[in-house]
PDB file of C-alpha atoms in Angstrom:
ATOM      1  CA  MET A  87      15.473 -31.259 -22.195  1.00  0.00           C
ATOM      2  CA  THR A  88      12.261 -29.170 -21.476  1.00  0.00           C
ATOM      3  CA  ARG A  89      11.845 -25.895 -22.343  1.00  0.00           C
ATOM      4  CA  SER A  90      11.802 -24.845 -18.659  1.00  0.00           C
ATOM      5  CA  ALA A  91      15.103 -26.268 -18.226  1.00  0.00           C
ATOM      6  CA  THR A  92      16.872 -24.277 -20.867  1.00  0.00           C
ATOM      7  CA  GLU A  93      15.743 -21.004 -20.427  1.00  0.00           C
ATOM      8  CA  THR A  94      17.054 -18.086 -18.775  1.00  0.00           C
ATOM      9  CA  ASP A  95      15.245 -16.459 -15.672  1.00  0.00           C
ATOM     10  CA  LEU A  96      14.807 -13.482 -17.566  1.00  0.00           C
ATOM     11  CA  GLY A  97      13.258 -15.612 -20.448  1.00  0.00           C
ATOM     12  CA  ARG A  98      10.948 -17.482 -17.994  1.00  0.00           C
ATOM     13  CA  THR A  99      10.085 -14.241 -16.420  1.00  0.00           C
ATOM     14  CA  ARG A 100       9.013 -12.809 -20.158  1.00  0.00           C
ATOM     15  CA  ARG A 101       7.195 -16.225 -20.847  1.00  0.00           C
ATOM     16  CA  ALA A 102       5.336 -15.741 -17.541  1.00  0.00           C
ATOM     17  CA  ARG A 103       4.255 -12.107 -18.105  1.00  0.00           C
ATOM     18  CA  ARG A 104       3.099 -13.481 -21.463  1.00  0.00           C
ATOM     19  CA  ILE A 105       1.160 -16.004 -19.697  1.00  0.00           C
ATOM     20  CA  GLY A 106      -0.267 -13.257 -17.345  1.00  0.00           C
ATOM     21  CA  ARG A 107      -1.448 -11.338 -20.463  1.00  0.00           C
ATOM     22  CA  VAL A 108      -3.222 -14.502 -21.991  1.00  0.00           C
ATOM     23  CA  LEU A 109      -5.039 -15.078 -18.639  1.00  0.00           C
ATOM     24  CA  THR A 110      -6.122 -11.413 -18.541  1.00  0.00           C
ATOM     25  CA  GLU A 111      -7.845 -11.986 -22.154  1.00  0.00           C
ATOM     26  CA  THR A 112      -8.938 -15.321 -21.344  1.00  0.00           C
ATOM     27  CA  HIS A 113     -10.808 -15.018 -18.060  1.00  0.00           C
ATOM     28  CA  PRO A 114     -12.116 -11.524 -17.914  1.00  0.00           C
ATOM     29  CA  ASP A 115     -14.449 -12.582 -15.159  1.00  0.00           C
ATOM     30  CA  ALA A 116     -11.857 -13.665 -12.871  1.00  0.00           C
ATOM     31  CA  HIS A 117     -12.876 -12.813  -8.847  1.00  0.00           C
ATOM     32  CA  CYS A 118     -12.807 -14.056  -5.769  1.00  0.00           C
ATOM     33  CA  GLU A 119     -15.511 -16.814  -5.796  1.00  0.00           C
ATOM     34  CA  LEU A 120     -16.542 -16.440  -2.249  1.00  0.00           C
ATOM     35  CA  ASN A 121     -19.431 -13.961  -1.648  1.00  0.00           C
ATOM     36  CA  HIS A 122     -18.493 -11.622   0.967  1.00  0.00           C
ATOM     37  CA  THR A 123     -19.400  -7.978   2.096  1.00  0.00           C
ATOM     38  CA  SER A 124     -16.765  -7.232   4.701  1.00  0.00           C
ATOM     39  CA  PRO A 125     -13.415  -8.482   5.714  1.00  0.00           C
ATOM     40  CA  LEU A 126     -14.941 -10.718   8.642  1.00  0.00           C
ATOM     41  CA  GLU A 127     -17.157 -12.170   6.263  1.00  0.00           C
ATOM     42  CA  LEU A 128     -14.368 -13.083   3.588  1.00  0.00           C
ATOM     43  CA  ALA A 129     -12.202 -14.144   6.811  1.00  0.00           C
ATOM     44  CA  VAL A 130     -15.298 -16.599   7.912  1.00  0.00           C
ATOM     45  CA  ALA A 131     -15.839 -17.697   4.145  1.00  0.00           C
ATOM     46  CA  THR A 132     -12.204 -18.642   3.781  1.00  0.00           C
ATOM     47  CA  ILE A 133     -11.934 -20.519   6.877  1.00  0.00           C
ATOM     48  CA  LEU A 134     -15.048 -22.494   5.754  1.00  0.00           C
ATOM     49  CA  SER A 135     -13.512 -23.132   1.925  1.00  0.00           C
ATOM     50  CA  ALA A 136     -10.880 -25.542   3.456  1.00  0.00           C
ATOM     51  CA  GLN A 137     -11.556 -29.007   1.813  1.00  0.00           C
ATOM     52  CA  CYS A 138     -15.056 -27.638   0.347  1.00  0.00           C
ATOM     53  CA  THR A 139     -15.927 -26.026  -2.490  1.00  0.00           C
ATOM     54  CA  ASP A 140     -16.529 -22.110  -2.901  1.00  0.00           C
ATOM     55  CA  LYS A 141     -20.328 -23.031  -4.106  1.00  0.00           C
ATOM     56  CA  LYS A 142     -20.992 -25.123  -1.143  1.00  0.00           C
ATOM     57  CA  VAL A 143     -19.430 -22.578   1.176  1.00  0.00           C
ATOM     58  CA  ASN A 144     -22.100 -19.608  -0.589  1.00  0.00           C
ATOM     59  CA  GLU A 145     -24.904 -21.758  -0.170  1.00  0.00           C
ATOM     60  CA  VAL A 146     -24.034 -21.756   3.727  1.00  0.00           C
ATOM     61  CA  THR A 147     -22.612 -18.273   4.500  1.00  0.00           C
ATOM     62  CA  PRO A 148     -25.916 -16.131   4.032  1.00  0.00           C
ATOM     63  CA  LYS A 149     -27.689 -17.640   7.198  1.00  0.00           C
ATOM     64  CA  LEU A 150     -24.397 -18.024   8.847  1.00  0.00           C
ATOM     65  CA  PHE A 151     -23.831 -14.181   8.151  1.00  0.00           C
ATOM     66  CA  ALA A 152     -26.912 -12.963   9.310  1.00  0.00           C
ATOM     67  CA  ARG A 153     -26.881 -14.925  12.354  1.00  0.00           C
ATOM     68  CA  TYR A 154     -23.213 -13.766  13.479  1.00  0.00           C
ATOM     69  CA  PRO A 155     -22.827 -10.086  12.170  1.00  0.00           C
ATOM     70  CA  SER A 156     -19.713  -9.245  14.364  1.00  0.00           C
ATOM     71  CA  ALA A 157     -16.599 -10.524  15.696  1.00  0.00           C
ATOM     72  CA  ALA A 158     -18.386 -10.457  19.182  1.00  0.00           C
ATOM     73  CA  ASP A 159     -21.019 -12.876  17.795  1.00  0.00           C
ATOM     74  CA  TYR A 160     -18.838 -15.393  16.682  1.00  0.00           C
ATOM     75  CA  ALA A 161     -16.634 -15.092  20.104  1.00  0.00           C
ATOM     76  CA  GLY A 162     -19.812 -15.821  22.037  1.00  0.00           C
ATOM     77  CA  ALA A 163     -21.556 -18.103  19.519  1.00  0.00           C
ATOM     78  CA  ASP A 164     -23.178 -21.395  20.988  1.00  0.00           C
ATOM     79  CA  ARG A 165     -21.010 -24.275  19.761  1.00  0.00           C
ATOM     80  CA  ALA A 166     -23.603 -26.811  18.648  1.00  0.00           C
ATOM     81  CA  GLU A 167     -25.810 -24.243  16.669  1.00  0.00           C
ATOM     82  CA  MET A 168     -22.614 -22.899  14.739  1.00  0.00           C
ATOM     83  CA  GLU A 169     -21.946 -26.400  14.000  1.00  0.00           C
ATOM     84  CA  GLU A 170     -24.901 -27.252  12.698  1.00  0.00           C
ATOM     85  CA  LEU A 171     -25.128 -24.214  10.481  1.00  0.00           C
ATOM     86  CA  ILE A 172     -21.924 -24.847   8.864  1.00  0.00           C
ATOM     87  CA  ARG A 173     -21.968 -28.772   9.148  1.00  0.00           C
ATOM     88  CA  PRO A 174     -22.462 -28.946   5.160  1.00  0.00           C
ATOM     89  CA  THR A 175     -18.881 -27.627   4.356  1.00  0.00           C
ATOM     90  CA  GLY A 176     -17.025 -30.691   6.272  1.00  0.00           C
ATOM     91  CA  PHE A 177     -14.568 -30.448   9.340  1.00  0.00           C
ATOM     92  CA  TYR A 178     -17.518 -28.756  11.014  1.00  0.00           C
ATOM     93  CA  ARG A 179     -16.205 -28.939  14.578  1.00  0.00           C
ATOM     94  CA  ASN A 180     -12.701 -28.012  13.659  1.00  0.00           C
ATOM     95  CA  LYS A 181     -14.010 -24.963  11.782  1.00  0.00           C
ATOM     96  CA  THR A 182     -16.202 -24.039  14.299  1.00  0.00           C
ATOM     97  CA  ASN A 183     -13.426 -24.012  16.630  1.00  0.00           C
ATOM     98  CA  SER A 184     -11.760 -21.543  14.474  1.00  0.00           C
ATOM     99  CA  LEU A 185     -14.563 -19.366  13.944  1.00  0.00           C
ATOM    100  CA  ILE A 186     -15.288 -18.722  17.812  1.00  0.00           C
ATOM    101  CA  GLN A 187     -11.418 -18.331  18.658  1.00  0.00           C
ATOM    102  CA  LEU A 188     -11.103 -16.093  15.940  1.00  0.00           C
ATOM    103  CA  GLY A 189     -14.076 -13.815  17.015  1.00  0.00           C
ATOM    104  CA  GLN A 190     -12.375 -13.967  20.421  1.00  0.00           C
ATOM    105  CA  ALA A 191      -9.115 -12.827  19.324  1.00  0.00           C
ATOM    106  CA  LEU A 192     -10.735 -10.138  17.049  1.00  0.00           C
ATOM    107  CA  VAL A 193     -12.580  -8.556  20.241  1.00  0.00           C
ATOM    108  CA  GLN A 194      -9.832  -8.822  22.357  1.00  0.00           C
ATOM    109  CA  ARG A 195      -6.674  -7.649  20.125  1.00  0.00           C
ATOM    110  CA  TYR A 196      -8.307  -5.672  17.417  1.00  0.00           C
ATOM    111  CA  ASP A 197     -11.628  -3.977  18.786  1.00  0.00           C
ATOM    112  CA  GLY A 198     -13.678  -6.707  16.653  1.00  0.00           C
ATOM    113  CA  ARG A 199     -12.211  -5.651  13.318  1.00  0.00           C
ATOM    114  CA  VAL A 200     -10.138  -7.838  11.195  1.00  0.00           C
ATOM    115  CA  PRO A 201      -6.780  -6.033  10.608  1.00  0.00           C
ATOM    116  CA  GLY A 202      -5.298  -5.264   7.121  1.00  0.00           C
ATOM    117  CA  ARG A 203      -1.717  -6.012   7.856  1.00  0.00           C
ATOM    118  CA  LEU A 204      -0.385  -9.904   6.728  1.00  0.00           C
ATOM    119  CA  ALA A 205       1.975  -9.526   9.884  1.00  0.00           C
ATOM    120  CA  ASP A 206      -1.393  -9.275  12.382  1.00  0.00           C
ATOM    121  CA  LEU A 207      -3.480 -11.531  10.008  1.00  0.00           C
ATOM    122  CA  VAL A 208      -1.275 -14.792  10.241  1.00  0.00           C
ATOM    123  CA  THR A 209      -1.513 -14.582  13.952  1.00  0.00           C
ATOM    124  CA  LEU A 210      -5.014 -15.047  14.413  1.00  0.00           C
ATOM    125  CA  PRO A 211      -6.907 -18.715  14.701  1.00  0.00           C
ATOM    126  CA  GLY A 212      -7.774 -20.288  11.389  1.00  0.00           C
ATOM    127  CA  ILE A 213      -5.554 -17.832   9.291  1.00  0.00           C
ATOM    128  CA  GLY A 214      -2.643 -18.709   7.616  1.00  0.00           C
ATOM    129  CA  ARG A 215      -0.604 -17.080   4.834  1.00  0.00           C
ATOM    130  CA  LYS A 216      -3.204 -18.030   1.838  1.00  0.00           C
ATOM    131  CA  THR A 217      -5.924 -16.853   3.801  1.00  0.00           C
ATOM    132  CA  ALA A 218      -4.316 -13.632   4.728  1.00  0.00           C
ATOM    133  CA  ASN A 219      -3.508 -12.873   1.396  1.00  0.00           C
ATOM    134  CA  VAL A 220      -6.825 -13.557   0.028  1.00  0.00           C
ATOM    135  CA  ILE A 221      -8.280 -11.398   2.880  1.00  0.00           C
ATOM    136  CA  LEU A 222      -5.525  -8.447   2.194  1.00  0.00           C
ATOM    137  CA  GLY A 223      -6.095  -9.026  -1.795  1.00  0.00           C
ATOM    138  CA  ASN A 224      -9.811  -8.869  -1.485  1.00  0.00           C
ATOM    139  CA  ALA A 225     -11.019  -6.850   1.454  1.00  0.00           C
ATOM    140  CA  PHE A 226      -8.343  -4.210   1.841  1.00  0.00           C
ATOM    141  CA  ASP A 227      -6.944  -3.857  -2.117  1.00  0.00           C
ATOM    142  CA  VAL A 228      -3.633  -5.076  -0.673  1.00  0.00           C
ATOM    143  CA  PRO A 229      -1.786  -6.929  -3.619  1.00  0.00           C
ATOM    144  CA  GLY A 230      -1.171 -10.418  -2.300  1.00  0.00           C
ATOM    145  CA  ILE A 231      -0.551 -13.845  -4.303  1.00  0.00           C
ATOM    146  CA  THR A 232      -2.998 -16.502  -3.158  1.00  0.00           C
ATOM    147  CA  VAL A 233      -0.860 -20.150  -3.469  1.00  0.00           C
ATOM    148  CA  ASP A 234      -4.031 -22.653  -3.466  1.00  0.00           C
ATOM    149  CA  THR A 235      -3.749 -26.152  -4.809  1.00  0.00           C
ATOM    150  CA  HIS A 236      -4.837 -24.869  -8.366  1.00  0.00           C
ATOM    151  CA  PHE A 237      -2.015 -22.011  -8.280  1.00  0.00           C
ATOM    152  CA  GLN A 238       0.589 -24.490  -7.349  1.00  0.00           C
ATOM    153  CA  ARG A 239      -0.299 -26.958  -9.846  1.00  0.00           C
ATOM    154  CA  LEU A 240      -0.467 -24.617 -12.690  1.00  0.00           C
ATOM    155  CA  VAL A 241       2.772 -22.959 -12.067  1.00  0.00           C
ATOM    156  CA  HIS A 242       4.357 -26.032 -11.742  1.00  0.00           C
ATOM    157  CA  ARG A 243       3.020 -27.571 -15.116  1.00  0.00           C
ATOM    158  CA  TRP A 244       4.099 -24.029 -16.731  1.00  0.00           C
ATOM    159  CA  GLY A 245       7.436 -24.518 -15.767  1.00  0.00           C
ATOM    160  CA  LEU A 246       7.641 -21.107 -13.714  1.00  0.00           C
ATOM    161  CA  THR A 247       9.027 -22.308 -10.561  1.00  0.00           C
ATOM    162  CA  SER A 248      10.442 -25.909  -9.109  1.00  0.00           C
ATOM    163  CA  GLU A 249       9.797 -24.656  -5.494  1.00  0.00           C
ATOM    164  CA  THR A 250       7.492 -26.802  -3.445  1.00  0.00           C
ATOM    165  CA  ASP A 251       6.712 -24.511  -0.302  1.00  0.00           C
ATOM    166  CA  PRO A 252       4.119 -22.384  -0.826  1.00  0.00           C
ATOM    167  CA  VAL A 253       5.666 -19.279   0.711  1.00  0.00           C
ATOM    168  CA  LYS A 254       8.402 -20.010  -1.769  1.00  0.00           C
ATOM    169  CA  ILE A 255       6.392 -20.224  -4.546  1.00  0.00           C
ATOM    170  CA  GLU A 256       4.605 -16.906  -3.668  1.00  0.00           C
ATOM    171  CA  HIS A 257       7.973 -15.342  -3.721  1.00  0.00           C
ATOM    172  CA  ALA A 258       9.093 -16.958  -6.690  1.00  0.00           C
ATOM    173  CA  ILE A 259       5.989 -15.791  -8.872  1.00  0.00           C
ATOM    174  CA  GLY A 260       5.755 -12.369  -7.363  1.00  0.00           C
ATOM    175  CA  ALA A 261       9.407 -11.616  -8.263  1.00  0.00           C
ATOM    176  CA  MET A 262       8.113 -12.290 -12.039  1.00  0.00           C
ATOM    177  CA  PHE A 263       5.129  -9.838 -11.960  1.00  0.00           C
ATOM    178  CA  PRO A 264       4.546  -5.921 -10.933  1.00  0.00           C
ATOM    179  CA  LYS A 265       3.219  -5.957  -7.337  1.00  0.00           C
ATOM    180  CA  ARG A 266      -0.325  -4.672  -8.552  1.00  0.00           C
ATOM    181  CA  ASP A 267      -0.735  -7.381 -10.321  1.00  0.00           C
ATOM    182  CA  TRP A 268      -0.957  -9.889  -7.861  1.00  0.00           C
ATOM    183  CA  THR A 269      -4.224 -10.269  -6.731  1.00  0.00           C
ATOM    184  CA  MET A 270      -5.761 -10.539  -9.976  1.00  0.00           C
ATOM    185  CA  LEU A 271      -3.088 -12.808 -11.352  1.00  0.00           C
ATOM    186  CA  SER A 272      -4.039 -15.289  -8.456  1.00  0.00           C
ATOM    187  CA  HIS A 273      -7.818 -15.142  -9.323  1.00  0.00           C
ATOM    188  CA  ARG A 274      -6.844 -15.655 -13.173  1.00  0.00           C
ATOM    189  CA  ILE A 275      -4.590 -18.462 -12.174  1.00  0.00           C
ATOM    190  CA  ILE A 276      -7.213 -20.138 -10.043  1.00  0.00           C
ATOM    191  CA  PHE A 277      -9.878 -19.807 -12.651  1.00  0.00           C
ATOM    192  CA  HIS A 278      -8.000 -21.385 -15.582  1.00  0.00           C
ATOM    193  CA  GLY A 279      -7.098 -24.328 -12.793  1.00  0.00           C
ATOM    194  CA  ARG A 280     -10.766 -24.582 -12.247  1.00  0.00           C
ATOM    195  CA  ARG A 281     -12.036 -24.277 -15.843  1.00  0.00           C
ATOM    196  CA  VAL A 282      -9.574 -25.440 -18.276  1.00  0.00           C
ATOM    197  CA  CYS A 283      -6.108 -26.749 -16.507  1.00  0.00           C
ATOM    198  CA  HIS A 284      -7.777 -29.493 -14.240  1.00  0.00           C
ATOM    199  CA  ALA A 285      -5.451 -31.807 -12.279  1.00  0.00           C
ATOM    200  CA  ARG A 286      -6.367 -35.128 -13.711  1.00  0.00           C
ATOM    201  CA  LYS A 287      -7.190 -34.384 -17.711  1.00  0.00           C
ATOM    202  CA  PRO A 288      -6.401 -30.578 -18.601  1.00  0.00           C
ATOM    203  CA  ALA A 289      -7.983 -29.426 -21.709  1.00  0.00           C
ATOM    204  CA  CYS A 290      -4.676 -29.257 -23.482  1.00  0.00           C
ATOM    205  CA  GLY A 291      -6.175 -28.782 -27.228  1.00  0.00           C
ATOM    206  CA  ALA A 292      -8.768 -25.934 -26.018  1.00  0.00           C
ATOM    207  CA  CYS A 293      -6.025 -23.782 -23.986  1.00  0.00           C
ATOM    208  CA  THR A 294      -5.173 -20.306 -24.884  1.00  0.00           C
ATOM    209  CA  LEU A 295      -1.659 -21.131 -23.090  1.00  0.00           C
ATOM    210  CA  SER A 296      -0.555 -24.044 -25.457  1.00  0.00           C
ATOM    211  CA  LYS A 297       2.205 -22.322 -26.851  1.00  0.00           C
ATOM    212  CA  LEU A 298       3.845 -21.062 -23.879  1.00  0.00           C
ATOM    213  CA  CYS A 299       3.122 -24.300 -21.638  1.00  0.00           C
ATOM    214  CA  PRO A 300       6.235 -26.709 -21.816  1.00  0.00           C
ATOM    215  CA  SER A 301       3.622 -29.315 -20.227  1.00  0.00           C
ATOM    216  CA  TYR A 302       1.370 -29.316 -23.281  1.00  0.00           C
ATOM    217  CA  GLY A 303       0.045 -32.846 -23.925  1.00  0.00           C
ATOM    218  CA  THR A 304      -0.578 -33.705 -20.259  1.00  0.00           C
ATOM    219  CA  GLY A 305      -4.136 -33.821 -21.486  1.00  0.00           C
ATOM    220  CA  PRO A 306      -5.877 -34.390 -24.743  1.00  0.00           C
ATOM    221  CA  THR A 307      -4.595 -32.092 -27.372  1.00  0.00           C
ATOM    222  CA  GLU A 308      -7.300 -33.032 -30.388  1.00  0.00           C
ATOM    223  CA  PRO A 309      -9.837 -30.171 -29.734  1.00  0.00           C
ATOM    224  CA  ALA A 310     -13.246 -32.110 -29.860  1.00  0.00           C
ATOM    225  CA  ALA A 311     -11.772 -34.159 -26.632  1.00  0.00           C
ATOM    226  CA  ALA A 312     -10.229 -31.037 -25.105  1.00  0.00           C
ATOM    227  CA  ALA A 313     -13.327 -28.715 -25.527  1.00  0.00           C
ATOM    228  CA  LYS A 314     -15.600 -31.619 -23.400  1.00  0.00           C
ATOM    229  CA  LEU A 315     -13.279 -30.792 -20.538  1.00  0.00           C
ATOM    230  CA  LEU A 316     -13.704 -26.900 -20.653  1.00  0.00           C
ATOM    231  CA  LYS A 317     -16.044 -25.917 -17.781  1.00  0.00           C
ATOM    232  CA  GLY A 318     -18.375 -23.239 -16.283  1.00  0.00           C
ATOM    233  CA  PRO A 319     -20.639 -20.800 -17.559  1.00  0.00           C
ATOM    234  CA  ARG A 320     -18.187 -19.451 -20.196  1.00  0.00           C
ATOM    235  CA  ALA A 321     -16.757 -22.670 -21.330  1.00  0.00           C
ATOM    236  CA  ARG A 322     -17.884 -21.686 -25.127  1.00  0.00           C
ATOM    237  CA  ASP A 323     -15.985 -18.565 -24.682  1.00  0.00           C
ATOM    238  CA  LEU A 324     -13.000 -20.194 -23.321  1.00  0.00           C
ATOM    239  CA  ALA A 325     -13.331 -22.490 -26.614  1.00  0.00           C
ATOM    240  CA  VAL A 326     -13.478 -19.678 -28.987  1.00  0.00           C
ATOM    241  CA  ALA A 327     -10.634 -17.863 -27.431  1.00  0.00           C
ATOM    242  CA  ALA A 328      -8.257 -20.864 -27.929  1.00  0.00           C
ATOM    243  CA  GLY A 329      -9.361 -21.268 -31.709  1.00  0.00           C
ATOM    244  CA  VAL A 330     -11.737 -24.186 -31.016  1.00  0.00           C
ATOM    245  CA  ASP A 331     -15.309 -24.550 -32.327  1.00  0.00           C
ATOM    246  CA  PRO A 332     -17.655 -23.785 -29.562  1.00  0.00           C
ATOM    247  CA  GLU A 333     -20.328 -26.287 -30.728  1.00  0.00           C
ATOM    248  CA  LEU A 334     -17.809 -28.935 -29.390  1.00  0.00           C
ATOM    249  CA  VAL A 335     -18.854 -27.883 -26.244  1.00  0.00           C
ATOM    250  CA  PRO A 336     -21.368 -29.818 -24.836  1.00  0.00           C
ATOM    251  CA  VAL A 337     -23.918 -28.301 -22.960  1.00  0.00           C
ATOM    252  CA  GLN A 338     -23.457 -30.091 -19.513  1.00  0.00           C
ATOM    253  CA  ALA A 339     -19.741 -28.936 -19.628  1.00  0.00           C
ATOM    254  CA  VAL A 340     -21.654 -25.170 -19.758  1.00  0.00           C
ATOM    255  CA  ARG A 341     -23.693 -26.099 -16.927  1.00  0.00           C
ATOM    256  CA  ALA A 342     -21.094 -27.175 -14.736  1.00  0.00           C
ATOM    257  CA  GLU A 343     -19.826 -25.906 -11.879  1.00  0.00           C
ATOM    258  CA  ALA A 344     -16.024 -25.179 -11.846  1.00  0.00           C
ATOM    259  CA  PRO A 345     -14.511 -27.255  -8.963  1.00  0.00           C
TER     260      PRO A 345
END
């Protein structure tokens, strides 16, 4: 029987908060990885990030933001021109539809401004609850939990919830943490999922959460093998934080982009 099956709700909450504290120390650089300077830019970037890496979105958005600085510009955009600009992000026809319709909705209903309430945001084209929480937390400083694929995978691995519906996961995890921590908690969990706790082969033997994780052993536990799985510019710092020799982290891992 696993730890998560035998622990009480209070014990699970206490363990969740310990995980949160360790993640704070492990990922001091955690942040929204979509470049933006306004709520509108963040909304657009988040729509483009569907089925696409943040790195690719950030390569596309400078020209896009310069070409369409306002909601009215998106509303009146030439479809073919916009499709060409965002083509590298994939699903560019559907995303173009969402961006044009988003611009139109903002102009018609919100004077061209992105609203700062969840109830309003989720009514907009291309914006679901996950996207709305990203916008609220990072553009309006309104605490929100972002349940993306990394977040969902990790809270399951940690045995914090067995819920599979993103909204139920959001509420279950949100109940374990102070509301003020929700946005940064989301960033730290997503950072950990991209850099350490990978979907197919997590770096268990080089993870700062090994003593708190009921899924420890899903990936290699031997430090030399695990260290090779760490990714990103702070990969060697992550190894040190886990008590692993940073020299075991190959140069390619440090240079690798977090997925």
